[in-house]
Short mmCIF file of C-alpha atoms and ligand atoms in Angstrom, two decimals:
data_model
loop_
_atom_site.label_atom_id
_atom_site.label_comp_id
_atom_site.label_asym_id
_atom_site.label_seq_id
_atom_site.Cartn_x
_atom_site.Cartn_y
_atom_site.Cartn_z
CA UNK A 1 0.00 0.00 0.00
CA UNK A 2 1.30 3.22 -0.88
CA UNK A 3 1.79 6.08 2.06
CA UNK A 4 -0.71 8.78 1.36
CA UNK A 5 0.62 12.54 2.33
CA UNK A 6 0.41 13.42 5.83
CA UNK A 7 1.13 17.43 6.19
CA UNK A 8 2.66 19.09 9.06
CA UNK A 9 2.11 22.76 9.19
CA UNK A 10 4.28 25.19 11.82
CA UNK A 11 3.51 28.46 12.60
CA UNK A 12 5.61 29.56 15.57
CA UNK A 13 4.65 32.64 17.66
CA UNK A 14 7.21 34.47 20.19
CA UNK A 15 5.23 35.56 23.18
CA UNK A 16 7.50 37.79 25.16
CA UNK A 17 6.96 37.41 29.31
CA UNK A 18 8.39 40.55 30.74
CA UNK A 19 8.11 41.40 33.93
CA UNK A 20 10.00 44.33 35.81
CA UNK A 21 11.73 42.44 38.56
CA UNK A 22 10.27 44.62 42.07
CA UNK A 23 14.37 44.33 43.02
CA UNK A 24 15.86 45.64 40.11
CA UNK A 25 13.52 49.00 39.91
CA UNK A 26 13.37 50.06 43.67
CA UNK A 27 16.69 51.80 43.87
CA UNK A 28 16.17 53.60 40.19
CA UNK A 29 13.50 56.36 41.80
CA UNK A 30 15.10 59.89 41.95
CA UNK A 31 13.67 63.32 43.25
CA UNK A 32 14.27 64.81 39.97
CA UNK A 33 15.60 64.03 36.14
CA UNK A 34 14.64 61.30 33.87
CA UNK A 35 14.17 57.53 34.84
CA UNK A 36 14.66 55.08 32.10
CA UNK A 37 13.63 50.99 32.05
CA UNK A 38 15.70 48.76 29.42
CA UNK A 39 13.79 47.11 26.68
CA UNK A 40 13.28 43.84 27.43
CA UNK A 41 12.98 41.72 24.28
CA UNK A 42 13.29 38.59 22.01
CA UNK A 43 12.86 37.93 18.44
CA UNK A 44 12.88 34.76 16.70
CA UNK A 45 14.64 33.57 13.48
CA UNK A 46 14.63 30.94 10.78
CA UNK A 47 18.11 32.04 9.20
CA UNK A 48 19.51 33.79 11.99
CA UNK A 49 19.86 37.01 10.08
CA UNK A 50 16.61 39.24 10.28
CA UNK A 51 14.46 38.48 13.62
CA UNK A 52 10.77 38.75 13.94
CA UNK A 53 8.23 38.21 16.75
CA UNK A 54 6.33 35.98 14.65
CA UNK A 55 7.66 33.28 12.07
CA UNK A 56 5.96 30.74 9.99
CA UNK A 57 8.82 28.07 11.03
CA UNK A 58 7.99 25.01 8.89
CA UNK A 59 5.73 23.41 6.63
CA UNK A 60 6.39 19.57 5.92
CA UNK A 61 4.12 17.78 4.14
CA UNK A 62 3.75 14.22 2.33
CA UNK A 63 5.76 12.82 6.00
CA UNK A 64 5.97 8.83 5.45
CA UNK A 65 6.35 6.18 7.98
CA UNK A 66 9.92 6.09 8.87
CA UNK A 67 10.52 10.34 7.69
CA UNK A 68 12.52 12.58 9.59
CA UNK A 69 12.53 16.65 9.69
CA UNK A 70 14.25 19.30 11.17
CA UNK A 71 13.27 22.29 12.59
CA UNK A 72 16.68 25.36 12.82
CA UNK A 73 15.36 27.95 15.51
CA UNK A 74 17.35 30.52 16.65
CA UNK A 75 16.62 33.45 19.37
CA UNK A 76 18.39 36.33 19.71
CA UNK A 77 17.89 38.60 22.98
CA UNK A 78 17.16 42.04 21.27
CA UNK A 79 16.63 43.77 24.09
CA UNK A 80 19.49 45.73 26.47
CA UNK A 81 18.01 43.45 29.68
CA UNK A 82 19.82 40.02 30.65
CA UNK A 83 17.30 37.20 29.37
CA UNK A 84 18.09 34.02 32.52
CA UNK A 85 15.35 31.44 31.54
CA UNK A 86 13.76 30.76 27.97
CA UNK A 87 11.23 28.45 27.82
CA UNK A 88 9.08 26.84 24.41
CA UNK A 89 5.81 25.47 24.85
CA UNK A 90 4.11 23.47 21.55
CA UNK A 91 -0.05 23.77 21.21
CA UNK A 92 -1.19 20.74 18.47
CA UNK A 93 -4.10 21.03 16.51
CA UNK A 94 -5.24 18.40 14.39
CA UNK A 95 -7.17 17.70 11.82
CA UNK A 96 -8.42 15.39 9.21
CA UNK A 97 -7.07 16.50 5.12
CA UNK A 98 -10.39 16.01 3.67
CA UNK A 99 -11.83 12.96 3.69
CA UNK A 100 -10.40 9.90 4.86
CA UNK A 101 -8.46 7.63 3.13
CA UNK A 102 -9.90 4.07 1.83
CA UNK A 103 -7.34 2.40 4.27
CA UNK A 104 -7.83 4.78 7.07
CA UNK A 105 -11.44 4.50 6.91
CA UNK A 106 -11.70 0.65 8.60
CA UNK A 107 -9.63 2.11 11.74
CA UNK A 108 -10.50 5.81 12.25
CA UNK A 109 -13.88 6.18 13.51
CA UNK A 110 -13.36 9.97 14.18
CA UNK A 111 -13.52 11.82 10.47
CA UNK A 112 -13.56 15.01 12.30
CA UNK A 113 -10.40 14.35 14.11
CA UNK A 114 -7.01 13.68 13.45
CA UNK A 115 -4.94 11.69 15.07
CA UNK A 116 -1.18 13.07 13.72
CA UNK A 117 -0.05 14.51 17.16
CA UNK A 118 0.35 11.16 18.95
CA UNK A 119 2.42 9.87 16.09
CA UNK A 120 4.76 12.18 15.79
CA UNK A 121 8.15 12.24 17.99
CA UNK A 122 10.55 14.84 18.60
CA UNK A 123 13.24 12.66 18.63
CA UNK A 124 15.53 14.95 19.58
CA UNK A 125 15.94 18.98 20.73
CA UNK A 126 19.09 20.22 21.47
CA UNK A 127 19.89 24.42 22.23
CA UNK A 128 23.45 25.82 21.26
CA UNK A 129 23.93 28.98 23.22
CA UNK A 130 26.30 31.10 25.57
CA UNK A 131 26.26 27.30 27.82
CA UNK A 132 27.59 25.17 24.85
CA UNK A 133 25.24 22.94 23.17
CA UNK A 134 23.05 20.85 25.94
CA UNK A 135 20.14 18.60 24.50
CA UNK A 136 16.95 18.68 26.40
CA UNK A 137 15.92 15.36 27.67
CA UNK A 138 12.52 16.22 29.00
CA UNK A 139 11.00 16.46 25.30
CA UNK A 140 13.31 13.52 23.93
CA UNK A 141 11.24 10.64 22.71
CA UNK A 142 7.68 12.21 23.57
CA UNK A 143 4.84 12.52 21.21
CA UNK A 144 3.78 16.11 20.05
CA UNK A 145 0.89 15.31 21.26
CA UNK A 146 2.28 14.63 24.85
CA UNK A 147 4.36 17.58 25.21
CA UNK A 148 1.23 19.69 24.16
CA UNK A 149 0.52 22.62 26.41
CA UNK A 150 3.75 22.01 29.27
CA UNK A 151 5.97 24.80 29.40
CA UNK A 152 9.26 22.74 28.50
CA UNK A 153 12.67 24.86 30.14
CA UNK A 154 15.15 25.15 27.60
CA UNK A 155 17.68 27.24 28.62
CA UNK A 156 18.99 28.63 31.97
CA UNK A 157 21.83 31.00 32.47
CA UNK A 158 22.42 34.81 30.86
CA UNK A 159 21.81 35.47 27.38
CA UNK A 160 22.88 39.16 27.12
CA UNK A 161 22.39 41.37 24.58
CA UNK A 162 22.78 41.14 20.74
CA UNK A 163 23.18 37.20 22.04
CA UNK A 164 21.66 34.55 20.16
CA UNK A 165 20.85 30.82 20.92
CA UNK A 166 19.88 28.16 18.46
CA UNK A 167 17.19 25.78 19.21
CA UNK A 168 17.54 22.38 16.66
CA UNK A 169 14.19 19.75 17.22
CA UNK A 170 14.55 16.77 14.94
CA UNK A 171 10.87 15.16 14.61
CA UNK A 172 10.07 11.67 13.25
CA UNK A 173 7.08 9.67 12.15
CA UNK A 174 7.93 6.27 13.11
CA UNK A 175 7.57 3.62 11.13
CA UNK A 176 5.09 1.28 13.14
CA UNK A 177 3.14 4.49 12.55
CA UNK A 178 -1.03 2.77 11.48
CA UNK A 179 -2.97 4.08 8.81
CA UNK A 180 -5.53 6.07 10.84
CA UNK A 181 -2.90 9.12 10.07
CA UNK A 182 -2.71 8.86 6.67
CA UNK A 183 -3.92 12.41 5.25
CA UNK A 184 -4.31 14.00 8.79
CA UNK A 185 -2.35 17.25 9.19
CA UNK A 186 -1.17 18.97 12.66
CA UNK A 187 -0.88 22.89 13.39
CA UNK A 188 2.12 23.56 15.68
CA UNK A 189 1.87 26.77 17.36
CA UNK A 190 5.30 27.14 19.25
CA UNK A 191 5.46 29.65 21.83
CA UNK A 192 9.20 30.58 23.22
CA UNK A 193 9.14 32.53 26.31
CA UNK A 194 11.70 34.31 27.75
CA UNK A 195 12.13 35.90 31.44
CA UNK A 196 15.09 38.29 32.65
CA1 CA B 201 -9.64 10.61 12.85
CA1 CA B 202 -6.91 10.04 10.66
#
């Protein structure tokens, strides 16, 4: 039986959590003159040249059992603040591509839903910033659909200025992979968040 297309569609969107430390702003008051708070700021990149607070990341489509992809990243603190913790967080939507397949048909009972998520593994992520390169074990080996929703902590240290990290996720379809997600399609919206 031939593998129908399966399509994976990414849109990633950079939500950017700043809050003013309490500490850091209670000395800054003065009786007079001008008081000034530093940007605080990400941007996300496919390339690494231009940045953007929004990026359509990836778009994969006709995955087979046994594919692989992989998904370059790479954040750049744009702002004159310190960034200490950046975190990603992946929200799955699926859905059906049209109707079902003749083959999917006999073991998908839900034509309204797909099923794509729970198939697909990030096999690996790794991040390559001021710390070296350091994989991140909690999302190794975990469906999409599974790491849905959880804040996952990518990155922990001081990424100063004009710095940049690169964020690498390898996904697979596995080959043991049924037929109920042939032609179903999944929306990634990827959130990196970032606190000083
Ligand atoms: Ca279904
Ligand atoms: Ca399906």
């Amino acid at each position: 039986m031939k593998p129908k297309a399966i399509v994976i569609l990414g849109i990633l969107a950079v939500l950017i959590a700043t809050t003013a430390g309490k500490a850091l702003f209670t000395d800054a008051v003065t009786s007079r003159g001008t008081i000034e708070t530093g940007e605080f700021s990400i941007g996300i990149s496919k390339d690494g040249s231009r940045f953007y607070r929004d990026v359509k990341a990836f778009e994969f489509s006709d995955m087979k059992p046994g594919d692989e992809e992989t998904v370059i990243l790479t954040v750049k603190n744009r702002g004159d603040v310190p960034v200490s913790k950046v975190s990603l967080t992946f929200h799955v939507q699926d859905y059906e591509v049209g109707e079902l397949s003749p083959a999917e048909r006999s073991i998908d009972d839900t034509p309204d839903e797909g099923e794509l998520s729970r198939n697909i593994i990030v096999v690996e992520m790794t991040v390559e910033g001021p710390n070296g390169e350091q994989t991140v074990r909690e999302a190794a080996g975990v469906s999409l659909a599974r790491l849905s929703g959880k804040s996952i902590p990518i990155f922990r240290g001081s990424l100063t200025p004009g710095q940049t990290m690169r964020i690498r996720i390898r996904f697979a379809l596995p080959k043991t992979v049924g037929n109920e997600c042939q032609t179903d399609g999944v929306k990634v919206n990827l959130t990196v968040s970032a606190e000083q």
